[in-house]
Amino acid sequence: TDESGLKPGFRMTTGTKPMVIGYLKRAIDEEDIWIPSKPMIDELKSYVANDNGQTGALPGHNDDLIMALGIAWEVRRTHLDRLTNDRVSWRDRQFVQENNEVWL
């Protein structure tokens, strides 16, 4: 979009949510991701699709952890090649350093 790259973050919309949830479901089904969290597993048990195919938590339940995990998985899926284990202090970080390294 015209906004792409202007602000850090991820916009969860009716267009991106099915894709994010689809990739997360595939990762869980194919055991590409390990979820040792009881609260996360509890949320996954109450996360359903309605007759229209829209997904969400059952009434009285939450899906915040699922959305956070879905976004994290999407970032990993799309930016794994740009992630690094190098540690740089927050003070020293810049979006583009002198040697053109880009930090996420």
XYZ file of N, CA and C in Angstrom:
312
model
N 0.841 -1.185 0.000
C 0.000 0.000 0.000
C 0.876 1.235 0.000
N 0.251 2.384 -0.046
C 0.992 3.637 0.024
C 1.662 3.813 1.384
N 1.134 3.137 2.412
C 1.682 3.245 3.758
C 2.862 2.315 3.983
N 3.047 1.347 3.120
C 4.044 0.314 3.322
C 5.419 0.912 3.587
N 5.997 0.510 4.695
C 7.335 0.934 5.049
C 7.422 2.249 5.786
N 6.315 2.953 5.941
C 6.364 4.246 6.605
C 6.327 4.131 8.115
N 5.637 3.136 8.638
C 5.523 2.962 10.078
C 5.854 1.525 10.431
N 6.600 1.334 11.523
C 6.866 -0.042 11.943
C 5.590 -0.679 12.473
N 5.490 -1.968 12.314
C 4.339 -2.680 12.847
C 3.668 -3.526 11.793
N 2.571 -4.109 12.173
C 1.818 -4.987 11.286
C 0.349 -4.645 11.427
N -0.307 -4.381 10.331
C -1.728 -4.045 10.358
C -2.544 -5.321 10.173
N -3.302 -5.687 11.205
C -4.171 -6.849 11.119
C -5.530 -6.360 10.621
N -5.898 -6.789 9.424
C -7.150 -6.374 8.809
C -7.953 -7.602 8.405
N -9.145 -7.364 7.887
C -9.947 -8.487 7.387
C -9.270 -9.150 6.196
N -8.343 -8.442 5.564
C -7.598 -9.021 4.460
C -6.374 -9.807 4.891
N -5.699 -9.344 5.942
C -4.473 -10.022 6.383
C -4.742 -11.128 7.400
N -5.797 -11.001 8.185
C -6.055 -11.973 9.246
C -6.202 -13.402 8.724
N -7.016 -13.663 7.677
C -7.120 -15.049 7.196
C -5.788 -15.625 6.747
N -4.961 -14.809 6.116
C -3.652 -15.269 5.667
C -2.768 -15.616 6.867
N -2.717 -14.711 7.850
C -1.886 -14.924 9.035
C -2.339 -16.179 9.779
N -3.645 -16.309 9.980
C -4.180 -17.486 10.687
C -3.941 -18.750 9.872
N -4.060 -18.660 8.562
C -3.810 -19.826 7.700
C -2.379 -20.322 7.810
N -1.421 -19.390 7.753
C -0.023 -19.791 7.889
C 0.270 -20.339 9.283
N -0.344 -19.744 10.313
C -0.147 -20.246 11.673
C -0.734 -21.643 11.814
N -1.931 -21.857 11.274
C -2.557 -23.182 11.337
C -1.687 -24.224 10.640
N -1.169 -23.859 9.474
C -0.296 -24.788 8.754
C 0.948 -25.111 9.575
N 1.531 -24.100 10.206
C 2.738 -24.316 11.023
C 2.437 -25.248 12.188
N 1.260 -25.075 12.799
C 0.878 -25.944 13.913
C 0.615 -27.362 13.404
N -0.153 -27.482 12.315
C -0.484 -28.799 11.752
C 0.761 -29.573 11.334
N 1.727 -28.858 10.750
C 2.949 -29.515 10.268
C 4.047 -29.578 11.327
N 3.691 -29.164 12.548
C 4.613 -29.188 13.682
C 5.893 -28.399 13.409
N 5.735 -27.267 12.694
C 6.857 -26.362 12.476
C 7.047 -25.427 13.660
N 6.070 -25.396 14.538
C 6.118 -24.522 15.705
C 5.727 -25.341 16.924
N 6.404 -25.104 18.020
C 6.140 -25.815 19.273
C 5.483 -24.837 20.230
N 4.370 -25.240 20.818
C 3.627 -24.356 21.715
C 3.538 -25.013 23.093
N 4.483 -24.694 23.989
C 4.478 -25.294 25.319
C 3.673 -24.479 26.336
N 2.850 -23.558 25.876
C 2.128 -22.635 26.750
C 0.690 -23.087 26.969
N 0.330 -23.384 28.218
C -1.047 -23.780 28.519
C -2.046 -22.678 28.178
N -1.780 -21.401 28.517
C -2.734 -20.356 28.119
C -2.923 -20.282 26.599
N -1.850 -20.470 25.837
C -1.966 -20.448 24.381
C -2.797 -21.623 23.885
N -2.535 -22.794 24.433
C -3.287 -23.984 24.029
C -4.759 -23.820 24.384
N -5.052 -23.238 25.557
C -6.444 -22.987 25.943
C -7.122 -22.046 24.945
N -6.421 -21.004 24.517
C -7.006 -20.093 23.526
C -7.231 -20.803 22.197
N -6.281 -21.626 21.797
C -6.428 -22.348 20.531
C -7.640 -23.277 20.560
N -7.938 -23.853 21.717
C -9.087 -24.758 21.837
C -10.420 -24.031 21.685
N -10.431 -22.717 21.955
C -11.687 -21.956 21.857
C -11.692 -21.026 20.637
N -10.772 -21.244 19.714
C -10.692 -20.427 18.500
C -11.362 -21.199 17.365
N -12.393 -20.621 16.777
C -13.209 -21.347 15.805
C -13.487 -20.492 14.567
N -13.978 -21.160 13.528
C -14.454 -20.478 12.324
C -15.975 -20.548 12.320
N -16.627 -19.440 11.924
C -18.085 -19.456 11.851
C -18.528 -19.928 10.468
N -19.824 -19.897 10.207
C -20.363 -20.373 8.932
C -19.861 -19.563 7.738
N -19.471 -18.323 7.967
C -18.955 -17.467 6.900
C -17.454 -17.639 6.686
N -16.823 -18.467 7.506
C -15.390 -18.686 7.391
C -14.548 -17.722 8.204
N -15.201 -16.777 8.892
C -14.456 -15.855 9.741
C -14.041 -16.570 11.013
N -12.842 -16.258 11.506
C -12.328 -16.923 12.694
C -12.284 -15.968 13.874
N -12.350 -16.553 15.063
C -12.270 -15.769 16.278
C -12.529 -16.643 17.487
N -12.390 -16.032 18.639
C -12.611 -16.748 19.897
C -14.108 -16.912 20.142
N -14.454 -17.995 20.781
C -15.841 -18.190 21.203
C -16.222 -17.096 22.195
N -17.514 -16.780 22.302
C -17.934 -15.772 23.281
C -17.420 -16.119 24.683
N -16.888 -15.111 25.368
C -16.348 -15.301 26.711
C -14.895 -15.734 26.734
N -14.284 -15.888 25.553
C -12.881 -16.293 25.448
C -12.101 -15.204 24.727
N -10.783 -15.316 24.772
C -9.902 -14.341 24.133
C -9.090 -14.995 23.023
N -8.590 -14.166 22.115
C -7.680 -14.662 21.085
C -6.427 -13.789 20.966
N -6.145 -13.018 22.011
C -4.997 -12.106 21.985
C -3.672 -12.837 21.786
N -3.486 -13.944 22.479
C -2.236 -14.696 22.344
C -2.104 -15.281 20.945
N -3.209 -15.735 20.383
C -3.199 -16.300 19.030
C -2.827 -15.223 18.017
N -3.405 -14.047 18.153
C -3.091 -12.955 17.231
C -1.616 -12.565 17.346
N -1.111 -12.489 18.569
C 0.306 -12.147 18.772
C 1.211 -13.216 18.161
N 0.877 -14.480 18.379
C 1.673 -15.568 17.811
C 1.575 -15.555 16.288
N 0.393 -15.303 15.764
C 0.217 -15.248 14.315
C 1.069 -14.154 13.684
N 1.081 -12.982 14.295
C 1.901 -11.881 13.783
C 3.383 -12.235 13.896
N 3.776 -12.799 15.023
C 5.186 -13.193 15.193
C 5.586 -14.233 14.147
N 4.711 -15.193 13.882
C 5.010 -16.215 12.884
C 5.098 -15.597 11.486
N 4.227 -14.637 11.207
C 4.262 -13.965 9.904
C 5.563 -13.179 9.725
N 6.007 -12.509 10.774
C 7.282 -11.797 10.705
C 8.414 -12.781 10.467
N 8.404 -13.885 11.175
C 9.434 -14.907 10.977
C 9.379 -15.454 9.557
N 8.167 -15.734 9.081
C 7.996 -16.310 7.748
C 8.487 -15.359 6.655
N 8.204 -14.088 6.802
C 8.518 -13.136 5.743
C 9.857 -12.434 5.906
N 10.424 -12.451 7.110
C 11.655 -11.687 7.351
C 12.776 -12.516 7.969
N 12.671 -13.820 7.954
C 13.684 -14.656 8.590
C 15.082 -14.336 8.070
N 15.186 -14.047 6.789
C 16.496 -13.757 6.215
C 17.077 -12.446 6.725
N 16.242 -11.582 7.327
C 16.721 -10.294 7.822
C 16.921 -10.274 9.336
N 16.519 -11.324 10.019
C 16.686 -11.382 11.467
C 18.126 -11.744 11.793
N 18.595 -11.288 12.933
C 19.998 -11.498 13.296
C 20.121 -11.828 14.777
N 21.176 -12.496 15.115
C 21.487 -12.760 16.518
C 22.500 -11.767 17.064
N 23.022 -10.883 16.205
C 23.979 -9.879 16.657
C 23.309 -8.973 17.672
N 24.010 -8.696 18.742
C 23.451 -7.828 19.781
C 24.035 -6.431 19.639
N 23.144 -5.475 19.530
C 23.527 -4.078 19.426
C 22.692 -3.327 20.448
N 23.347 -2.467 21.227
C 22.599 -1.729 22.241
C 21.557 -0.839 21.581
N 20.473 -0.590 22.307
C 19.404 0.250 21.779
C 19.943 1.623 21.376
N 20.835 2.158 22.148
C 21.418 3.467 21.870
C 22.166 3.475 20.538
N 22.790 2.343 20.177
C 23.581 2.272 18.959
C 22.767 1.888 17.722
N 21.511 1.494 17.925
C 20.698 1.075 16.786
C 20.206 2.268 15.991
N 20.217 2.089 14.705
C 19.636 3.049 13.772
C 18.957 2.210 12.703
N 17.992 2.778 12.022
C 17.334 1.989 10.985
C 18.310 1.621 9.875
N 19.176 2.522 9.491
C 20.216 2.217 8.514
C 21.540 2.711 9.085
N 22.472 1.799 9.264
C 23.772 2.170 9.799
C 24.687 2.580 8.658
N 25.864 3.047 9.006
C 26.816 3.536 8.000
C 27.138 2.507 6.935
N 27.208 1.240 7.306
C 27.546 0.193 6.332
C 26.295 -0.396 5.671
N 25.181 0.348 5.740
C 23.917 -0.020 5.098
C 23.255 -1.269 5.662
N 23.626 -1.693 6.872
C 22.905 -2.783 7.517
C 21.562 -2.257 7.982
N 20.544 -3.036 7.796
C 19.200 -2.629 8.218
C 18.819 -3.474 9.424
N 18.458 -2.797 10.520
C 18.062 -3.503 11.747
C 16.557 -3.483 11.858
N 15.996 -4.608 12.241
C 14.555 -4.686 12.448
C 14.214 -4.283 13.854
